[in-house]
Amino acid sequence: LRLLLLGSFWLLAAPPALSIFQQPTGSPAPPHLQYLLEPLHATVHTQRGATATLPCVLRSLPRNYRVKWSKVEPANYRENIIIITNGLYHKNYGPLSPRVHLRHRHRYDASLTISDVALEDEGRYRCQLVNGLEDESVSLTLHLEGVVFPYQPSNGRYKFNYHEAKRACEQQDSRLATYQQLYKAWTEGLDWCNAGWILDGTVHYPIINSREPCGGRLLLPGVRSYGARDKQKDRFDAFCFTSALQGSKVYFIRGHLNFKEAGQACHSHGATIAKVGQLYSAWKFSQLDRCDGGWLEDGSVRYPITTPRQRCGGLPDPGVRSFGFPSKELRAYGTYCFVGK
């Protein structure tokens, strides 16, 4: 495969060139919002399991108007309609339908409220006023603080096609990361040689420390890319994204347990054996720090380190360490359990 490199360490998009021609006198100015108020903040920050409201308020009510909310999906670059209202009646659409409603605190309020926010709710939303030839819209972003982690199955690296990677992340209480999430994780220190799928069907790997097995020492650090690949035929790892879940907890049970006994130990405490995404979330947001390897739901053995030290793997950076996928009959580890809300 030919490797495409995405620029240098701090590559920024250049601003558009200025035109050498002046705008003719009397030409129309860029369109301004006539009916919709520009939101004070274009990004709404929330947590998984919370209730979030995306603001959309009209300054006046045109005749025979409709307001349409939609979500832009990076996996297929399409807008999926969520809800349409004419001010009196509304109709919900799609998988978000059971968890959305219009806030409607007053007659000009068309804000969208999402309850029990899920990982897949993050992204860009559009509130569009449909009013004949005077259509206008505002865009907002729903943002969840989270953590990106690389994931591969027990039978080794580069085993997932796109659809298998997507399913594997979902099985570990996460979803395929977006490019923005992977890029942010790289700026925060994610350094990984193996290429992995992300949500839009492209393949990347983030490098902080340039080295021979990872494209060579001469290449600058960055998020390196294979570009778009065949979702059925091509095989890579996955980059998953997860976030904190309100009211949940991950904890460790000490012992010399095999995989089956690990699951039974969690069950006896009214919990389930933790998934990989749940352990990463506890490490990132609850500062879970243990030197003890523990079984997880996928059959791997891992342990979370927030304060690196010599006797806990010896690596200089915080992270979730892995013993890989040992034999499930091996009685050598404890287990990490998960209790949800």
mmCIF file with all atom_site columns, N, CA and C in Angstrom, residues 73-77 158-170 175-178 196-203 227-240:
data_model
loop_
_atom_site.group_PDB
_atom_site.id
_atom_site.type_symbol
_atom_site.label_atom_id
_atom_site.label_alt_id
_atom_site.label_comp_id
_atom_site.label_asym_id
_atom_site.label_entity_id
_atom_site.label_seq_id
_atom_site.pdbx_PDB_ins_code
_atom_site.Cartn_x
_atom_site.Cartn_y
_atom_site.Cartn_z
_atom_site.occupancy
_atom_site.B_iso_or_equiv
_atom_site.pdbx_formal_charge
_atom_site.auth_seq_id
_atom_site.auth_comp_id
_atom_site.auth_asym_id
_atom_site.auth_atom_id
_atom_site.pdbx_PDB_model_num
ATOM 1   N N  . GLU A 1 73  ? -23.513 12.968 9.202  1.00 0.00 ? 73  GLU A N  1
ATOM 2   C CA . GLU A 1 73  ? -22.826 11.728 9.562  1.00 0.00 ? 73  GLU A CA 1
ATOM 3   C C  . GLU A 1 73  ? -21.516 11.613 8.789  1.00 0.00 ? 73  GLU A C  1
ATOM 4   N N  . PRO A 1 74  ? -20.367 11.584 9.498  1.00 0.00 ? 74  PRO A N  1
ATOM 5   C CA . PRO A 1 74  ? -19.082 11.515 8.794  1.00 0.00 ? 74  PRO A CA 1
ATOM 6   C C  . PRO A 1 74  ? -18.861 10.211 8.053  1.00 0.00 ? 74  PRO A C  1
ATOM 7   N N  . ALA A 1 75  ? -19.562 9.142  8.433  1.00 0.00 ? 75  ALA A N  1
ATOM 8   C CA . ALA A 1 75  ? -19.349 7.853  7.769  1.00 0.00 ? 75  ALA A CA 1
ATOM 9   C C  . ALA A 1 75  ? -19.848 7.870  6.331  1.00 0.00 ? 75  ALA A C  1
ATOM 10  N N  . ASN A 1 76  ? -20.881 8.684  6.028  1.00 0.00 ? 76  ASN A N  1
ATOM 11  C CA . ASN A 1 76  ? -21.405 8.702  4.663  1.00 0.00 ? 76  ASN A CA 1
ATOM 12  C C  . ASN A 1 76  ? -21.644 10.116 4.135  1.00 0.00 ? 76  ASN A C  1
ATOM 13  N N  . TYR A 1 77  ? -21.242 11.128 4.915  1.00 0.00 ? 77  TYR A N  1
ATOM 14  C CA . TYR A 1 77  ? -21.338 12.533 4.510  1.00 0.00 ? 77  TYR A CA 1
ATOM 15  C C  . TYR A 1 77  ? -22.768 12.943 4.162  1.00 0.00 ? 77  TYR A C  1
ATOM 16  N N  . TYR A 1 158 ? -4.234  -6.280 12.078 1.00 0.00 ? 158 TYR A N  1
ATOM 17  C CA . TYR A 1 158 ? -4.721  -6.167 10.703 1.00 0.00 ? 158 TYR A CA 1
ATOM 18  C C  . TYR A 1 158 ? -5.658  -7.321 10.322 1.00 0.00 ? 158 TYR A C  1
ATOM 19  N N  . LYS A 1 159 ? -6.686  -7.511 11.145 1.00 0.00 ? 159 LYS A N  1
ATOM 20  C CA . LYS A 1 159 ? -7.670  -8.567 10.918 1.00 0.00 ? 159 LYS A CA 1
ATOM 21  C C  . LYS A 1 159 ? -9.056  -8.025 10.597 1.00 0.00 ? 159 LYS A C  1
ATOM 22  N N  . PHE A 1 160 ? -9.289  -6.720 10.803 1.00 0.00 ? 160 PHE A N  1
ATOM 23  C CA . PHE A 1 160 ? -10.637 -6.165 10.643 1.00 0.00 ? 160 PHE A CA 1
ATOM 24  C C  . PHE A 1 160 ? -10.816 -5.535 9.267  1.00 0.00 ? 160 PHE A C  1
ATOM 25  N N  . ASN A 1 161 ? -11.919 -5.851 8.574  1.00 0.00 ? 161 ASN A N  1
ATOM 26  C CA . ASN A 1 161 ? -12.371 -4.919 7.548  1.00 0.00 ? 161 ASN A CA 1
ATOM 27  C C  . ASN A 1 161 ? -13.132 -3.798 8.256  1.00 0.00 ? 161 ASN A C  1
ATOM 28  N N  . TYR A 1 162 ? -13.634 -2.823 7.504  1.00 0.00 ? 162 TYR A N  1
ATOM 29  C CA . TYR A 1 162 ? -14.258 -1.654 8.146  1.00 0.00 ? 162 TYR A CA 1
ATOM 30  C C  . TYR A 1 162 ? -15.431 -2.055 9.025  1.00 0.00 ? 162 TYR A C  1
ATOM 31  N N  . HIS A 1 163 ? -16.285 -2.911 8.520  1.00 0.00 ? 163 HIS A N  1
ATOM 32  C CA . HIS A 1 163 ? -17.514 -3.267 9.239  1.00 0.00 ? 163 HIS A CA 1
ATOM 33  C C  . HIS A 1 163 ? -17.188 -4.074 10.496 1.00 0.00 ? 163 HIS A C  1
ATOM 34  N N  . GLU A 1 164 ? -16.173 -4.921 10.425 1.00 0.00 ? 164 GLU A N  1
ATOM 35  C CA . GLU A 1 164 ? -15.750 -5.677 11.603 1.00 0.00 ? 164 GLU A CA 1
ATOM 36  C C  . GLU A 1 164 ? -15.117 -4.758 12.649 1.00 0.00 ? 164 GLU A C  1
ATOM 37  N N  . ALA A 1 165 ? -14.362 -3.760 12.187 1.00 0.00 ? 165 ALA A N  1
ATOM 38  C CA . ALA A 1 165 ? -13.761 -2.793 13.114 1.00 0.00 ? 165 ALA A CA 1
ATOM 39  C C  . ALA A 1 165 ? -14.849 -2.000 13.832 1.00 0.00 ? 165 ALA A C  1
ATOM 40  N N  . LYS A 1 166 ? -15.854 -1.583 13.081 1.00 0.00 ? 166 LYS A N  1
ATOM 41  C CA . LYS A 1 166 ? -16.966 -0.827 13.666 1.00 0.00 ? 166 LYS A CA 1
ATOM 42  C C  . LYS A 1 166 ? -17.683 -1.661 14.725 1.00 0.00 ? 166 LYS A C  1
ATOM 43  N N  . ARG A 1 167 ? -17.927 -2.926 14.407 1.00 0.00 ? 167 ARG A N  1
ATOM 44  C CA . ARG A 1 167 ? -18.616 -3.818 15.349 1.00 0.00 ? 167 ARG A CA 1
ATOM 45  C C  . ARG A 1 167 ? -17.748 -4.110 16.574 1.00 0.00 ? 167 ARG A C  1
ATOM 46  N N  . ALA A 1 168 ? -16.434 -4.270 16.358 1.00 0.00 ? 168 ALA A N  1
ATOM 47  C CA . ALA A 1 168 ? -15.529 -4.564 17.481 1.00 0.00 ? 168 ALA A CA 1
ATOM 48  C C  . ALA A 1 168 ? -15.507 -3.411 18.477 1.00 0.00 ? 168 ALA A C  1
ATOM 49  N N  . CYS A 1 169 ? -15.462 -2.171 17.995 1.00 0.00 ? 169 CYS A N  1
ATOM 50  C CA . CYS A 1 169 ? -15.489 -1.025 18.907 1.00 0.00 ? 169 CYS A CA 1
ATOM 51  C C  . CYS A 1 169 ? -16.798 -0.997 19.692 1.00 0.00 ? 169 CYS A C  1
ATOM 52  N N  . GLU A 1 170 ? -17.903 -1.207 19.004 1.00 0.00 ? 170 GLU A N  1
ATOM 53  C CA . GLU A 1 170 ? -19.208 -1.173 19.671 1.00 0.00 ? 170 GLU A CA 1
ATOM 54  C C  . GLU A 1 170 ? -19.303 -2.259 20.738 1.00 0.00 ? 170 GLU A C  1
ATOM 55  N N  . ARG A 1 175 ? -17.006 3.421  20.037 1.00 0.00 ? 175 ARG A N  1
ATOM 56  C CA . ARG A 1 175 ? -17.362 3.499  18.624 1.00 0.00 ? 175 ARG A CA 1
ATOM 57  C C  . ARG A 1 175 ? -16.105 3.853  17.856 1.00 0.00 ? 175 ARG A C  1
ATOM 58  N N  . LEU A 1 176 ? -16.111 3.665  16.546 1.00 0.00 ? 176 LEU A N  1
ATOM 59  C CA . LEU A 1 176 ? -14.967 4.103  15.754 1.00 0.00 ? 176 LEU A CA 1
ATOM 60  C C  . LEU A 1 176 ? -14.762 5.600  15.940 1.00 0.00 ? 176 LEU A C  1
ATOM 61  N N  . ALA A 1 177 ? -13.519 6.010  16.126 1.00 0.00 ? 177 ALA A N  1
ATOM 62  C CA . ALA A 1 177 ? -13.201 7.417  16.340 1.00 0.00 ? 177 ALA A CA 1
ATOM 63  C C  . ALA A 1 177 ? -13.356 8.210  15.045 1.00 0.00 ? 177 ALA A C  1
ATOM 64  N N  . THR A 1 178 ? -13.650 9.480  15.174 1.00 0.00 ? 178 THR A N  1
ATOM 65  C CA . THR A 1 178 ? -13.602 10.384 14.034 1.00 0.00 ? 178 THR A CA 1
ATOM 66  C C  . THR A 1 178 ? -12.165 10.863 13.843 1.00 0.00 ? 178 THR A C  1
ATOM 67  N N  . GLY A 1 196 ? -5.142  1.958  11.606 1.00 0.00 ? 196 GLY A N  1
ATOM 68  C CA . GLY A 1 196 ? -6.479  1.527  12.005 1.00 0.00 ? 196 GLY A CA 1
ATOM 69  C C  . GLY A 1 196 ? -7.573  2.309  11.313 1.00 0.00 ? 196 GLY A C  1
ATOM 70  N N  . TRP A 1 197 ? -8.729  1.674  11.185 1.00 0.00 ? 197 TRP A N  1
ATOM 71  C CA . TRP A 1 197 ? -9.918  2.307  10.616 1.00 0.00 ? 197 TRP A CA 1
ATOM 72  C C  . TRP A 1 197 ? -10.435 3.403  11.545 1.00 0.00 ? 197 TRP A C  1
ATOM 73  N N  . ILE A 1 198 ? -11.003 4.458  10.958 1.00 0.00 ? 198 ILE A N  1
ATOM 74  C CA . ILE A 1 198 ? -11.792 5.425  11.716 1.00 0.00 ? 198 ILE A CA 1
ATOM 75  C C  . ILE A 1 198 ? -13.171 5.528  11.067 1.00 0.00 ? 198 ILE A C  1
ATOM 76  N N  . LEU A 1 199 ? -14.038 6.358  11.625 1.00 0.00 ? 199 LEU A N  1
ATOM 77  C CA . LEU A 1 199 ? -15.458 6.314  11.302 1.00 0.00 ? 199 LEU A CA 1
ATOM 78  C C  . LEU A 1 199 ? -15.774 6.599  9.835  1.00 0.00 ? 199 LEU A C  1
ATOM 79  N N  . ASP A 1 200 ? -15.014 7.483  9.196  1.00 0.00 ? 200 ASP A N  1
ATOM 80  C CA . ASP A 1 200 ? -15.344 7.852  7.816  1.00 0.00 ? 200 ASP A CA 1
ATOM 81  C C  . ASP A 1 200 ? -14.811 6.860  6.778  1.00 0.00 ? 200 ASP A C  1
ATOM 82  N N  . GLY A 1 201 ? -14.229 5.740  7.226  1.00 0.00 ? 201 GLY A N  1
ATOM 83  C CA . GLY A 1 201 ? -13.756 4.728  6.293  1.00 0.00 ? 201 GLY A CA 1
ATOM 84  C C  . GLY A 1 201 ? -12.334 4.935  5.818  1.00 0.00 ? 201 GLY A C  1
ATOM 85  N N  . THR A 1 202 ? -11.629 5.906  6.387  1.00 0.00 ? 202 THR A N  1
ATOM 86  C CA . THR A 1 202 ? -10.224 6.093  6.076  1.00 0.00 ? 202 THR A CA 1
ATOM 87  C C  . THR A 1 202 ? -9.366  5.390  7.132  1.00 0.00 ? 202 THR A C  1
ATOM 88  N N  . VAL A 1 203 ? -8.076  5.271  6.831  1.00 0.00 ? 203 VAL A N  1
ATOM 89  C CA . VAL A 1 203 ? -7.162  4.520  7.690  1.00 0.00 ? 203 VAL A CA 1
ATOM 90  C C  . VAL A 1 203 ? -5.964  5.399  8.035  1.00 0.00 ? 203 VAL A C  1
ATOM 91  N N  . GLY A 1 227 ? -5.391  6.938  3.618  1.00 0.00 ? 227 GLY A N  1
ATOM 92  C CA . GLY A 1 227 ? -6.542  7.431  2.880  1.00 0.00 ? 227 GLY A CA 1
ATOM 93  C C  . GLY A 1 227 ? -7.722  6.481  2.971  1.00 0.00 ? 227 GLY A C  1
ATOM 94  N N  . ALA A 1 228 ? -8.674  6.624  2.042  1.00 0.00 ? 228 ALA A N  1
ATOM 95  C CA . ALA A 1 228 ? -9.859  5.762  2.005  1.00 0.00 ? 228 ALA A CA 1
ATOM 96  C C  . ALA A 1 228 ? -9.474  4.395  1.470  1.00 0.00 ? 228 ALA A C  1
ATOM 97  N N  . ARG A 1 229 ? -9.980  3.345  2.098  1.00 0.00 ? 229 ARG A N  1
ATOM 98  C CA . ARG A 1 229 ? -9.670  1.980  1.689  1.00 0.00 ? 229 ARG A CA 1
ATOM 99  C C  . ARG A 1 229 ? -10.954 1.213  1.399  1.00 0.00 ? 229 ARG A C  1
ATOM 100 N N  . ASP A 1 230 ? -10.806 0.052  0.794  1.00 0.00 ? 230 ASP A N  1
ATOM 101 C CA . ASP A 1 230 ? -11.952 -0.804 0.493  1.00 0.00 ? 230 ASP A CA 1
ATOM 102 C C  . ASP A 1 230 ? -12.514 -1.353 1.807  1.00 0.00 ? 230 ASP A C  1
ATOM 103 N N  . LYS A 1 231 ? -13.763 -1.001 2.117  1.00 0.00 ? 231 LYS A N  1
ATOM 104 C CA . LYS A 1 231 ? -14.346 -1.360 3.414  1.00 0.00 ? 231 LYS A CA 1
ATOM 105 C C  . LYS A 1 231 ? -14.592 -2.857 3.567  1.00 0.00 ? 231 LYS A C  1
ATOM 106 N N  . GLN A 1 232 ? -14.671 -3.573 2.451  1.00 0.00 ? 232 GLN A N  1
ATOM 107 C CA . GLN A 1 232 ? -14.894 -5.017 2.525  1.00 0.00 ? 232 GLN A CA 1
ATOM 108 C C  . GLN A 1 232 ? -13.589 -5.806 2.504  1.00 0.00 ? 232 GLN A C  1
ATOM 109 N N  . LYS A 1 233 ? -12.656 -5.409 1.647  1.00 0.00 ? 233 LYS A N  1
ATOM 110 C CA . LYS A 1 233 ? -11.480 -6.244 1.395  1.00 0.00 ? 233 LYS A CA 1
ATOM 111 C C  . LYS A 1 233 ? -10.281 -5.890 2.263  1.00 0.00 ? 233 LYS A C  1
ATOM 112 N N  . ASP A 1 234 ? -10.031 -4.597 2.477  1.00 0.00 ? 234 ASP A N  1
ATOM 113 C CA . ASP A 1 234 ? -8.820  -4.188 3.190  1.00 0.00 ? 234 ASP A CA 1
ATOM 114 C C  . ASP A 1 234 ? -8.955  -4.434 4.686  1.00 0.00 ? 234 ASP A C  1
ATOM 115 N N  . ARG A 1 235 ? -7.848  -4.784 5.322  1.00 0.00 ? 235 ARG A N  1
ATOM 116 C CA . ARG A 1 235 ? -7.881  -5.164 6.737  1.00 0.00 ? 235 ARG A CA 1
ATOM 117 C C  . ARG A 1 235 ? -6.830  -4.405 7.536  1.00 0.00 ? 235 ARG A C  1
ATOM 118 N N  . PHE A 1 236 ? -7.294  -3.825 8.647  1.00 0.00 ? 236 PHE A N  1
ATOM 119 C CA . PHE A 1 236 ? -6.432  -3.056 9.538  1.00 0.00 ? 236 PHE A CA 1
ATOM 120 C C  . PHE A 1 236 ? -6.921  -3.265 10.971 1.00 0.00 ? 236 PHE A C  1
ATOM 121 N N  . ASP A 1 237 ? -6.315  -2.522 11.909 1.00 0.00 ? 237 ASP A N  1
ATOM 122 C CA . ASP A 1 237 ? -6.829  -2.476 13.274 1.00 0.00 ? 237 ASP A CA 1
ATOM 123 C C  . ASP A 1 237 ? -7.936  -1.423 13.340 1.00 0.00 ? 237 ASP A C  1
ATOM 124 N N  . ALA A 1 238 ? -8.330  -1.045 14.538 1.00 0.00 ? 238 ALA A N  1
ATOM 125 C CA . ALA A 1 238 ? -9.375  -0.040 14.726 1.00 0.00 ? 238 ALA A CA 1
ATOM 126 C C  . ALA A 1 238 ? -8.907  0.989  15.747 1.00 0.00 ? 238 ALA A C  1
ATOM 127 N N  . PHE A 1 239 ? -9.342  2.233  15.557 1.00 0.00 ? 239 PHE A N  1
ATOM 128 C CA . PHE A 1 239 ? -9.194  3.256  16.585 1.00 0.00 ? 239 PHE A CA 1
ATOM 129 C C  . PHE A 1 239 ? -10.586 3.548  17.138 1.00 0.00 ? 239 PHE A C  1
ATOM 130 N N  . CYS A 1 240 ? -10.769 3.222  18.409 1.00 0.00 ? 240 CYS A N  1
ATOM 131 C CA . CYS A 1 240 ? -12.075 3.350  19.060 1.00 0.00 ? 240 CYS A CA 1
ATOM 132 C C  . CYS A 1 240 ? -12.103 4.592  19.949 1.00 0.00 ? 240 CYS A C  1
#
